[in-house]
PDB file of C-alpha atoms in Angstrom:
ATOM      1  CA  UNK G   1     -49.050 -35.017  94.093  1.00 41.00           C
ATOM      2  CA  UNK G   2     -52.830 -35.206  94.291  1.00 43.00           C
ATOM      3  CA  UNK G   3     -54.805 -35.454  91.110  1.00 44.00           C
ATOM      4  CA  UNK G   4     -57.533 -33.490  92.798  1.00 44.00           C
ATOM      5  CA  UNK G   5     -57.482 -30.693  95.336  1.00 41.00           C
ATOM      6  CA  UNK G   6     -61.189 -30.047  95.495  1.00 42.00           C
ATOM      7  CA  UNK G   7     -61.596 -29.455  91.768  1.00 44.00           C
ATOM      8  CA  UNK G   8     -62.184 -32.258  89.327  1.00 47.00           C
ATOM      9  CA  UNK G   9     -59.430 -32.710  86.747  1.00 50.00           C
ATOM     10  CA  UNK G  10     -60.130 -33.315  83.087  1.00 52.00           C
ATOM     11  CA  UNK G  11     -59.943 -36.940  82.032  1.00 51.00           C
ATOM     12  CA  UNK G  12     -56.816 -36.553  79.901  1.00 53.00           C
ATOM     13  CA  UNK G  13     -54.900 -35.559  83.053  1.00 59.00           C
ATOM     14  CA  UNK G  14     -55.570 -38.925  84.691  1.00 69.00           C
ATOM     15  CA  UNK G  15     -53.357 -41.802  83.553  1.00 71.00           C
ATOM     16  CA  UNK G  16     -55.128 -45.063  82.721  1.00 81.00           C
ATOM     17  CA  UNK G  17     -58.670 -43.768  83.144  1.00 86.00           C
ATOM     18  CA  UNK G  18     -59.517 -45.061  79.671  1.00 87.00           C
ATOM     19  CA  UNK G  19     -58.406 -48.512  80.813  1.00 88.00           C
ATOM     20  CA  UNK G  20     -60.802 -48.352  83.755  1.00 89.00           C
ATOM     21  CA  UNK G  21     -63.685 -47.523  81.431  1.00 91.00           C
ATOM     22  CA  UNK G  22     -62.714 -50.383  79.100  1.00 92.00           C
ATOM     23  CA  UNK G  23     -62.661 -52.906  81.960  1.00 93.00           C
ATOM     24  CA  UNK G  24     -66.081 -51.838  83.222  1.00 95.00           C
ATOM     25  CA  UNK G  25     -67.586 -51.873  79.723  1.00 95.00           C
ATOM     26  CA  UNK G  26     -66.117 -55.305  78.964  1.00 94.00           C
ATOM     27  CA  UNK G  27     -67.807 -56.580  82.133  1.00 95.00           C
ATOM     28  CA  UNK G  28     -71.129 -54.975  81.116  1.00 95.00           C
ATOM     29  CA  UNK G  29     -71.372 -52.488  83.963  1.00 95.00           C
ATOM     30  CA  UNK G  30     -74.007 -49.824  83.363  1.00 95.00           C
ATOM     31  CA  UNK G  31     -73.180 -46.364  82.035  1.00 95.00           C
ATOM     32  CA  UNK G  32     -74.423 -44.895  85.321  1.00 93.00           C
ATOM     33  CA  UNK G  33     -72.092 -47.113  87.312  1.00 94.00           C
ATOM     34  CA  UNK G  34     -69.142 -46.357  85.023  1.00 94.00           C
ATOM     35  CA  UNK G  35     -69.775 -42.631  85.387  1.00 94.00           C
ATOM     36  CA  UNK G  36     -69.931 -42.929  89.161  1.00 93.00           C
ATOM     37  CA  UNK G  37     -66.675 -44.898  89.414  1.00 91.00           C
ATOM     38  CA  UNK G  38     -64.910 -42.637  86.917  1.00 90.00           C
ATOM     39  CA  UNK G  39     -65.865 -39.573  88.937  1.00 90.00           C
ATOM     40  CA  UNK G  40     -64.624 -41.211  92.132  1.00 89.00           C
ATOM     41  CA  UNK G  41     -61.267 -41.915  90.503  1.00 87.00           C
ATOM     42  CA  UNK G  42     -61.015 -38.359  89.227  1.00 86.00           C
ATOM     43  CA  UNK G  43     -61.687 -36.975  92.683  1.00 86.00           C
ATOM     44  CA  UNK G  44     -59.835 -39.363  94.967  1.00 84.00           C
ATOM     45  CA  UNK G  45     -56.857 -40.984  93.234  1.00 79.00           C
ATOM     46  CA  UNK G  46     -53.289 -39.758  93.686  1.00 77.00           C
ATOM     47  CA  UNK G  47     -51.012 -39.486  90.667  1.00 77.00           C
ATOM     48  CA  UNK G  48     -48.875 -42.321  92.018  1.00 76.00           C
ATOM     49  CA  UNK G  49     -51.897 -44.610  92.376  1.00 75.00           C
ATOM     50  CA  UNK G  50     -53.162 -43.721  88.917  1.00 77.00           C
ATOM     51  CA  UNK G  51     -49.861 -44.701  87.275  1.00 81.00           C
ATOM     52  CA  UNK G  52     -49.418 -48.010  89.131  1.00 86.00           C
ATOM     53  CA  UNK G  53     -51.826 -50.460  87.496  1.00 88.00           C
ATOM     54  CA  UNK G  54     -51.723 -52.934  90.400  1.00 90.00           C
ATOM     55  CA  UNK G  55     -52.809 -50.187  92.789  1.00 86.00           C
ATOM     56  CA  UNK G  56     -55.291 -49.029  90.167  1.00 87.00           C
ATOM     57  CA  UNK G  57     -56.876 -52.508  90.085  1.00 91.00           C
ATOM     58  CA  UNK G  58     -56.932 -52.663  93.898  1.00 92.00           C
ATOM     59  CA  UNK G  59     -58.781 -49.334  94.050  1.00 90.00           C
ATOM     60  CA  UNK G  60     -61.228 -50.466  91.375  1.00 92.00           C
ATOM     61  CA  UNK G  61     -61.941 -53.668  93.307  1.00 94.00           C
ATOM     62  CA  UNK G  62     -62.555 -51.586  96.429  1.00 93.00           C
ATOM     63  CA  UNK G  63     -64.986 -49.256  94.652  1.00 92.00           C
ATOM     64  CA  UNK G  64     -66.939 -52.149  93.151  1.00 94.00           C
ATOM     65  CA  UNK G  65     -66.803 -54.025  96.456  1.00 94.00           C
ATOM     66  CA  UNK G  66     -68.487 -51.129  98.231  1.00 92.00           C
ATOM     67  CA  UNK G  67     -71.688 -52.130  96.428  1.00 90.00           C
ATOM     68  CA  UNK G  68     -71.554 -55.703  97.706  1.00 94.00           C
ATOM     69  CA  UNK G  69     -72.827 -56.332 101.221  1.00 94.00           C
ATOM     70  CA  UNK G  70     -73.415 -59.936 102.327  1.00 95.00           C
ATOM     71  CA  UNK G  71     -75.762 -61.136 105.050  1.00 94.00           C
ATOM     72  CA  UNK G  72     -74.402 -64.502 106.082  1.00 93.00           C
ATOM     73  CA  UNK G  73     -76.641 -67.572 106.500  1.00 96.00           C
ATOM     74  CA  UNK G  74     -80.334 -67.628 107.371  1.00 97.00           C
ATOM     75  CA  UNK G  75     -80.725 -67.972 111.133  1.00 96.00           C
ATOM     76  CA  UNK G  76     -83.443 -70.371 112.366  1.00 95.00           C
ATOM     77  CA  UNK G  77     -86.140 -68.904 114.583  1.00 93.00           C
ATOM     78  CA  UNK G  78     -86.067 -69.378 118.338  1.00 89.00           C
ATOM     79  CA  UNK G  79     -89.418 -70.132 119.919  1.00 88.00           C
ATOM     80  CA  UNK G  80     -91.271 -69.033 116.795  1.00 92.00           C
ATOM     81  CA  UNK G  81     -90.468 -69.970 113.203  1.00 95.00           C
ATOM     82  CA  UNK G  82     -88.362 -67.757 110.977  1.00 97.00           C
ATOM     83  CA  UNK G  83     -90.452 -67.214 107.837  1.00 98.00           C
ATOM     84  CA  UNK G  84     -88.214 -67.001 104.764  1.00 98.00           C
ATOM     85  CA  UNK G  85     -90.031 -65.838 101.625  1.00 98.00           C
ATOM     86  CA  UNK G  86     -88.587 -65.888  98.113  1.00 97.00           C
ATOM     87  CA  UNK G  87     -90.054 -63.376  95.662  1.00 96.00           C
ATOM     88  CA  UNK G  88     -89.079 -62.428  92.138  1.00 94.00           C
ATOM     89  CA  UNK G  89     -90.015 -62.484  88.463  1.00 93.00           C
ATOM     90  CA  UNK G  90     -90.786 -65.587  86.438  1.00 89.00           C
ATOM     91  CA  UNK G  91     -87.996 -67.845  85.285  1.00 90.00           C
ATOM     92  CA  UNK G  92     -85.310 -66.946  87.822  1.00 94.00           C
ATOM     93  CA  UNK G  93     -85.328 -70.308  89.614  1.00 92.00           C
ATOM     94  CA  UNK G  94     -87.181 -69.541  92.848  1.00 93.00           C
ATOM     95  CA  UNK G  95     -88.689 -73.017  93.261  1.00 91.00           C
ATOM     96  CA  UNK G  96     -85.389 -74.840  92.749  1.00 93.00           C
ATOM     97  CA  UNK G  97     -83.629 -72.346  95.019  1.00 96.00           C
ATOM     98  CA  UNK G  98     -86.110 -72.835  97.841  1.00 95.00           C
ATOM     99  CA  UNK G  99     -85.752 -76.610  97.487  1.00 95.00           C
ATOM    100  CA  UNK G 100     -81.976 -76.174  97.861  1.00 96.00           C
ATOM    101  CA  UNK G 101     -82.433 -74.087 100.999  1.00 97.00           C
ATOM    102  CA  UNK G 102     -84.932 -76.545 102.472  1.00 96.00           C
ATOM    103  CA  UNK G 103     -82.571 -79.441 101.762  1.00 96.00           C
ATOM    104  CA  UNK G 104     -79.611 -77.579 103.262  1.00 96.00           C
ATOM    105  CA  UNK G 105     -81.406 -76.712 106.483  1.00 97.00           C
ATOM    106  CA  UNK G 106     -83.834 -79.624 106.790  1.00 96.00           C
ATOM    107  CA  UNK G 107     -81.773 -82.560 105.539  1.00 95.00           C
ATOM    108  CA  UNK G 108     -78.108 -81.599 105.893  1.00 95.00           C
ATOM    109  CA  UNK G 109     -78.301 -79.443 109.033  1.00 96.00           C
ATOM    110  CA  UNK G 110     -81.234 -81.337 110.599  1.00 96.00           C
ATOM    111  CA  UNK G 111     -83.302 -78.257 111.432  1.00 97.00           C
ATOM    112  CA  UNK G 112     -87.078 -78.537 111.744  1.00 97.00           C
ATOM    113  CA  UNK G 113     -88.345 -76.908 108.545  1.00 98.00           C
ATOM    114  CA  UNK G 114     -91.576 -76.651 106.572  1.00 97.00           C
ATOM    115  CA  UNK G 115     -92.268 -75.726 102.963  1.00 97.00           C
ATOM    116  CA  UNK G 116     -95.126 -73.476 101.850  1.00 96.00           C
ATOM    117  CA  UNK G 117     -96.020 -72.293  98.383  1.00 94.00           C
ATOM    118  CA  UNK G 118     -98.190 -69.283  97.610  1.00 92.00           C
ATOM    119  CA  UNK G 119     -98.781 -70.218  94.006  1.00 75.00           C
ATOM    120  CA  UNK G 120    -102.118 -71.358  92.647  1.00 66.00           C
ATOM    121  CA  UNK G 121    -101.112 -70.501  89.066  1.00 69.00           C
ATOM    122  CA  UNK G 122     -98.386 -72.996  88.276  1.00 73.00           C
ATOM    123  CA  UNK G 123     -99.580 -76.549  88.867  1.00 78.00           C
ATOM    124  CA  UNK G 124     -96.247 -77.955  87.668  1.00 79.00           C
ATOM    125  CA  UNK G 125     -94.310 -75.846  90.183  1.00 79.00           C
ATOM    126  CA  UNK G 126     -96.573 -76.984  93.028  1.00 87.00           C
ATOM    127  CA  UNK G 127     -96.089 -80.611  92.023  1.00 89.00           C
ATOM    128  CA  UNK G 128     -92.329 -80.134  91.717  1.00 87.00           C
ATOM    129  CA  UNK G 129     -92.014 -78.606  95.182  1.00 90.00           C
ATOM    130  CA  UNK G 130     -94.354 -81.236  96.626  1.00 93.00           C
ATOM    131  CA  UNK G 131     -92.096 -83.988  95.265  1.00 93.00           C
ATOM    132  CA  UNK G 132     -89.032 -82.325  96.761  1.00 92.00           C
ATOM    133  CA  UNK G 133     -90.825 -82.073 100.119  1.00 95.00           C
ATOM    134  CA  UNK G 134     -91.836 -85.734  99.958  1.00 95.00           C
ATOM    135  CA  UNK G 135     -88.290 -86.845  99.158  1.00 94.00           C
ATOM    136  CA  UNK G 136     -86.898 -84.729 101.998  1.00 95.00           C
ATOM    137  CA  UNK G 137     -89.736 -85.735 104.362  1.00 96.00           C
ATOM    138  CA  UNK G 138     -90.561 -82.088 105.004  1.00 96.00           C
ATOM    139  CA  UNK G 139     -94.148 -80.899 105.675  1.00 97.00           C
ATOM    140  CA  UNK G 140     -95.598 -79.074 102.659  1.00 97.00           C
ATOM    141  CA  UNK G 141     -98.612 -76.771 102.338  1.00 95.00           C
ATOM    142  CA  UNK G 142    -100.240 -74.823  99.506  1.00 95.00           C
ATOM    143  CA  UNK G 143    -101.367 -71.365 100.657  1.00 94.00           C
ATOM    144  CA  UNK G 144    -104.051 -69.444  98.782  1.00 91.00           C
ATOM    145  CA  UNK G 145    -105.125 -66.583 101.043  1.00 93.00           C
ATOM    146  CA  UNK G 146    -103.794 -64.124 103.587  1.00 95.00           C
ATOM    147  CA  UNK G 147    -105.788 -65.843 106.343  1.00 96.00           C
ATOM    148  CA  UNK G 148    -104.418 -69.273 105.421  1.00 96.00           C
ATOM    149  CA  UNK G 149    -100.882 -67.903 105.522  1.00 96.00           C
ATOM    150  CA  UNK G 150    -101.385 -66.273 108.905  1.00 96.00           C
ATOM    151  CA  UNK G 151    -102.984 -69.385 110.414  1.00 96.00           C
ATOM    152  CA  UNK G 152    -100.413 -71.794 108.969  1.00 96.00           C
ATOM    153  CA  UNK G 153     -97.521 -69.759 110.368  1.00 96.00           C
ATOM    154  CA  UNK G 154     -99.241 -69.436 113.758  1.00 95.00           C
ATOM    155  CA  UNK G 155     -99.792 -73.196 113.947  1.00 96.00           C
ATOM    156  CA  UNK G 156     -96.267 -74.130 112.865  1.00 96.00           C
ATOM    157  CA  UNK G 157     -93.727 -75.574 115.291  1.00 95.00           C
ATOM    158  CA  UNK G 158     -90.876 -75.398 112.760  1.00 97.00           C
ATOM    159  CA  UNK G 159     -87.641 -73.452 113.165  1.00 97.00           C
ATOM    160  CA  UNK G 160     -87.816 -72.200 109.580  1.00 98.00           C
ATOM    161  CA  UNK G 161     -90.700 -71.979 107.111  1.00 98.00           C
ATOM    162  CA  UNK G 162     -89.518 -71.596 103.528  1.00 98.00           C
ATOM    163  CA  UNK G 163     -92.139 -69.923 101.335  1.00 97.00           C
ATOM    164  CA  UNK G 164     -92.126 -70.136  97.539  1.00 95.00           C
ATOM    165  CA  UNK G 165     -94.215 -67.624  95.599  1.00 93.00           C
ATOM    166  CA  UNK G 166     -95.605 -67.420  92.094  1.00 83.00           C
ATOM    167  CA  UNK G 167     -93.270 -65.781  89.634  1.00 77.00           C
ATOM    168  CA  UNK G 168     -94.604 -62.331  88.863  1.00 68.00           C
ATOM    169  CA  UNK G 169     -93.537 -60.068  86.069  1.00 67.00           C
ATOM    170  CA  UNK G 170     -92.343 -56.837  87.622  1.00 64.00           C
ATOM    171  CA  UNK G 171     -94.795 -55.137  85.249  1.00 66.00           C
ATOM    172  CA  UNK G 172     -97.792 -57.079  86.628  1.00 72.00           C
ATOM    173  CA  UNK G 173     -98.921 -54.540  89.229  1.00 79.00           C
ATOM    174  CA  UNK G 174    -102.120 -56.428  90.086  1.00 82.00           C
ATOM    175  CA  UNK G 175    -100.286 -59.708  90.599  1.00 83.00           C
ATOM    176  CA  UNK G 176     -97.716 -58.028  92.823  1.00 88.00           C
ATOM    177  CA  UNK G 177    -100.489 -56.406  94.885  1.00 88.00           C
ATOM    178  CA  UNK G 178    -102.228 -59.789  95.352  1.00 90.00           C
ATOM    179  CA  UNK G 179     -99.017 -61.405  96.577  1.00 91.00           C
ATOM    180  CA  UNK G 180     -98.244 -58.521  98.896  1.00 92.00           C
ATOM    181  CA  UNK G 181    -101.732 -58.783 100.409  1.00 92.00           C
ATOM    182  CA  UNK G 182    -101.136 -62.444 101.299  1.00 94.00           C
ATOM    183  CA  UNK G 183     -97.654 -61.812 102.704  1.00 93.00           C
ATOM    184  CA  UNK G 184     -98.917 -58.935 104.836  1.00 92.00           C
ATOM    185  CA  UNK G 185    -100.774 -61.546 106.892  1.00 91.00           C
ATOM    186  CA  UNK G 186     -97.491 -62.200 108.715  1.00 93.00           C
ATOM    187  CA  UNK G 187     -95.621 -59.233 110.167  1.00 87.00           C
ATOM    188  CA  UNK G 188     -93.070 -60.747 112.542  1.00 89.00           C
ATOM    189  CA  UNK G 189     -90.042 -62.974 112.056  1.00 90.00           C
ATOM    190  CA  UNK G 190     -90.412 -62.690 108.294  1.00 94.00           C
ATOM    191  CA  UNK G 191     -87.404 -62.346 106.014  1.00 96.00           C
ATOM    192  CA  UNK G 192     -87.951 -61.590 102.332  1.00 97.00           C
ATOM    193  CA  UNK G 193     -85.347 -62.416  99.694  1.00 98.00           C
ATOM    194  CA  UNK G 194     -85.600 -61.077  96.143  1.00 97.00           C
ATOM    195  CA  UNK G 195     -84.395 -63.685  93.657  1.00 97.00           C
ATOM    196  CA  UNK G 196     -82.804 -62.289  90.520  1.00 97.00           C
ATOM    197  CA  UNK G 197     -80.933 -64.014  87.708  1.00 97.00           C
ATOM    198  CA  UNK G 198     -77.296 -63.187  87.004  1.00 96.00           C
ATOM    199  CA  UNK G 199     -78.232 -63.283  83.319  1.00 96.00           C
ATOM    200  CA  UNK G 200     -80.590 -60.283  83.624  1.00 95.00           C
ATOM    201  CA  UNK G 201     -79.945 -57.219  81.489  1.00 94.00           C
ATOM    202  CA  UNK G 202     -79.175 -54.051  83.437  1.00 95.00           C
ATOM    203  CA  UNK G 203     -82.409 -52.169  82.695  1.00 94.00           C
ATOM    204  CA  UNK G 204     -84.503 -55.246  83.463  1.00 94.00           C
ATOM    205  CA  UNK G 205     -82.615 -55.827  86.717  1.00 94.00           C
ATOM    206  CA  UNK G 206     -83.065 -52.179  87.686  1.00 93.00           C
ATOM    207  CA  UNK G 207     -86.801 -52.450  87.010  1.00 92.00           C
ATOM    208  CA  UNK G 208     -87.086 -55.669  89.040  1.00 93.00           C
ATOM    209  CA  UNK G 209     -85.219 -54.236  92.028  1.00 93.00           C
ATOM    210  CA  UNK G 210     -87.387 -51.113  91.927  1.00 91.00           C
ATOM    211  CA  UNK G 211     -90.835 -52.671  91.446  1.00 89.00           C
ATOM    212  CA  UNK G 212     -90.355 -55.407  94.026  1.00 93.00           C
ATOM    213  CA  UNK G 213     -89.207 -52.834  96.602  1.00 92.00           C
ATOM    214  CA  UNK G 214     -92.843 -52.589  97.802  1.00 91.00           C
ATOM    215  CA  UNK G 215     -92.226 -55.914  99.579  1.00 93.00           C
ATOM    216  CA  UNK G 216     -89.532 -54.314 101.756  1.00 92.00           C
ATOM    217  CA  UNK G 217     -87.133 -57.162 100.988  1.00 95.00           C
ATOM    218  CA  UNK G 218     -83.809 -56.983 102.804  1.00 93.00           C
ATOM    219  CA  UNK G 219     -81.873 -59.671 100.958  1.00 96.00           C
ATOM    220  CA  UNK G 220     -81.055 -60.649  97.395  1.00 97.00           C
ATOM    221  CA  UNK G 221     -80.296 -64.104  96.020  1.00 98.00           C
ATOM    222  CA  UNK G 222     -78.459 -64.219  92.693  1.00 98.00           C
ATOM    223  CA  UNK G 223     -79.248 -67.310  90.623  1.00 97.00           C
ATOM    224  CA  UNK G 224     -77.712 -68.797  87.468  1.00 97.00           C
ATOM    225  CA  UNK G 225     -74.227 -67.554  88.250  1.00 96.00           C
ATOM    226  CA  UNK G 226     -72.957 -70.414  86.097  1.00 95.00           C
ATOM    227  CA  UNK G 227     -74.824 -69.102  83.041  1.00 96.00           C
ATOM    228  CA  UNK G 228     -73.065 -65.756  82.630  1.00 94.00           C
ATOM    229  CA  UNK G 229     -69.557 -64.456  82.046  1.00 92.00           C
ATOM    230  CA  UNK G 230     -70.268 -60.891  83.179  1.00 93.00           C
ATOM    231  CA  UNK G 231     -71.620 -59.728  86.523  1.00 94.00           C
ATOM    232  CA  UNK G 232     -71.663 -56.032  85.627  1.00 95.00           C
ATOM    233  CA  UNK G 233     -75.438 -55.672  85.099  1.00 95.00           C
ATOM    234  CA  UNK G 234     -76.328 -57.219  88.476  1.00 95.00           C
ATOM    235  CA  UNK G 235     -73.561 -55.507  90.442  1.00 94.00           C
ATOM    236  CA  UNK G 236     -74.593 -52.190  88.893  1.00 94.00           C
ATOM    237  CA  UNK G 237     -78.004 -52.337  90.586  1.00 93.00           C
ATOM    238  CA  UNK G 238     -76.819 -53.401  94.031  1.00 90.00           C
ATOM    239  CA  UNK G 239     -76.616 -51.101  96.994  1.00 79.00           C
ATOM    240  CA  UNK G 240     -75.522 -51.711 100.561  1.00 71.00           C
ATOM    241  CA  UNK G 241     -79.083 -51.515 101.910  1.00 76.00           C
ATOM    242  CA  UNK G 242     -79.938 -54.852 100.290  1.00 90.00           C
ATOM    243  CA  UNK G 243     -77.618 -57.628 101.351  1.00 94.00           C
ATOM    244  CA  UNK G 244     -76.655 -60.596  99.209  1.00 96.00           C
ATOM    245  CA  UNK G 245     -77.531 -63.822 100.985  1.00 97.00           C
ATOM    246  CA  UNK G 246     -76.934 -66.673  98.533  1.00 98.00           C
ATOM    247  CA  UNK G 247     -75.869 -67.426  94.982  1.00 97.00           C
ATOM    248  CA  UNK G 248     -76.776 -70.483  92.931  1.00 97.00           C
ATOM    249  CA  UNK G 249     -74.465 -72.128  90.435  1.00 95.00           C
ATOM    250  CA  UNK G 250     -76.501 -74.883  88.786  1.00 90.00           C
ATOM    251  CA  UNK G 251     -79.593 -77.082  89.000  1.00 89.00           C
ATOM    252  CA  UNK G 252     -78.336 -79.555  91.596  1.00 88.00           C
ATOM    253  CA  UNK G 253     -80.316 -79.863  94.849  1.00 89.00           C
ATOM    254  CA  UNK G 254     -78.902 -79.128  97.370  1.00 87.00           C
ATOM    255  CA  UNK G 255     -75.365 -78.838  96.016  1.00 90.00           C
ATOM    256  CA  UNK G 256     -75.493 -75.810  93.741  1.00 94.00           C
ATOM    257  CA  UNK G 257     -76.106 -73.078  96.295  1.00 97.00           C
ATOM    258  CA  UNK G 258     -73.631 -71.233  98.481  1.00 96.00           C
ATOM    259  CA  UNK G 259     -73.418 -68.214 100.721  1.00 97.00           C
ATOM    260  CA  UNK G 260     -72.725 -65.009  98.841  1.00 97.00           C
ATOM    261  CA  UNK G 261     -69.043 -64.128  99.158  1.00 97.00           C
ATOM    262  CA  UNK G 262     -67.827 -60.665  98.189  1.00 96.00           C
ATOM    263  CA  UNK G 263     -64.315 -61.796  97.265  1.00 96.00           C
ATOM    264  CA  UNK G 264     -65.566 -64.639  95.062  1.00 95.00           C
ATOM    265  CA  UNK G 265     -67.862 -62.251  93.197  1.00 96.00           C
ATOM    266  CA  UNK G 266     -65.052 -59.741  92.692  1.00 95.00           C
ATOM    267  CA  UNK G 267     -62.833 -62.547  91.402  1.00 94.00           C
ATOM    268  CA  UNK G 268     -65.406 -63.241  88.672  1.00 94.00           C
ATOM    269  CA  UNK G 269     -64.752 -59.786  87.202  1.00 94.00           C
ATOM    270  CA  UNK G 270     -62.190 -59.763  84.388  1.00 92.00           C
ATOM    271  CA  UNK G 271     -59.593 -57.084  85.127  1.00 92.00           C
ATOM    272  CA  UNK G 272     -57.190 -58.246  82.391  1.00 89.00           C
ATOM    273  CA  UNK G 273     -58.063 -55.348  80.093  1.00 84.00           C
ATOM    274  CA  UNK G 274     -56.234 -53.061  82.516  1.00 86.00           C
ATOM    275  CA  UNK G 275     -52.966 -54.664  81.459  1.00 87.00           C
ATOM    276  CA  UNK G 276     -53.410 -55.011  77.707  1.00 82.00           C
ATOM    277  CA  UNK G 277     -50.420 -53.653  75.752  1.00 73.00           C
ATOM    278  CA  UNK G 278     -48.480 -53.122  78.943  1.00 52.00           C
ATOM    279  CA  UNK G 279     -44.785 -54.100  78.927  1.00 45.00           C
ATOM    280  CA  UNK G 280     -43.948 -57.098  81.090  1.00 46.00           C
TER     281      UNK G 280
END
């Protein structure tokens, strides 16, 4: 028997729906996301599926998984360098993340890479990245203007140029406009990744994703996965248009970075509340 035949049933007609809501709330998914998933269950689940908690969990994993699209690894440029830019708010770990990527591609995989930074604000960050570049024997340049960026990319013989940027508050409209002006100096073979912390609150994450959209980023890197127990806030803001490329799991360079994996992220969600008070 179908729970729905074109009309949405009331919630008390759907077994275990309260358990679904509890699981999503315990994992800090947003109210909007919970409402969306709840409505999907009310419209699409059969009575048999709603009663069987194992099937119920499988369906819930599928619904959440629909939000997670992964991109696979960064592909080096052929003939001309692939320009990989990391953008994002302050404090999310962009500089360490770009050092991990540079080490992975330049040291471990032996690709020809260069490191740029578009950041004249944070002297400490420039020095930190410069030290990483020196240790890895990777060319390093500080970029201040649109023209410098354009010329440096044009002159490069690297397969990949990794570009760090100054952390900008998503509320700093002027700062975002300045950065965008510099990045607009390069139009081809450029790949922009938004870096966002797994510890972000939902409303902050939503604001970050929205305000940085002016950069037309296609990928998202989730950092600090080791510093949170709940992925709900971040997963709530994802959509399939923006693909997850990498996640970071600590401060180690280059060890604590890995390709985003949908199944691993789903396995971090605690589904145990579905089974509380259930007979063995």
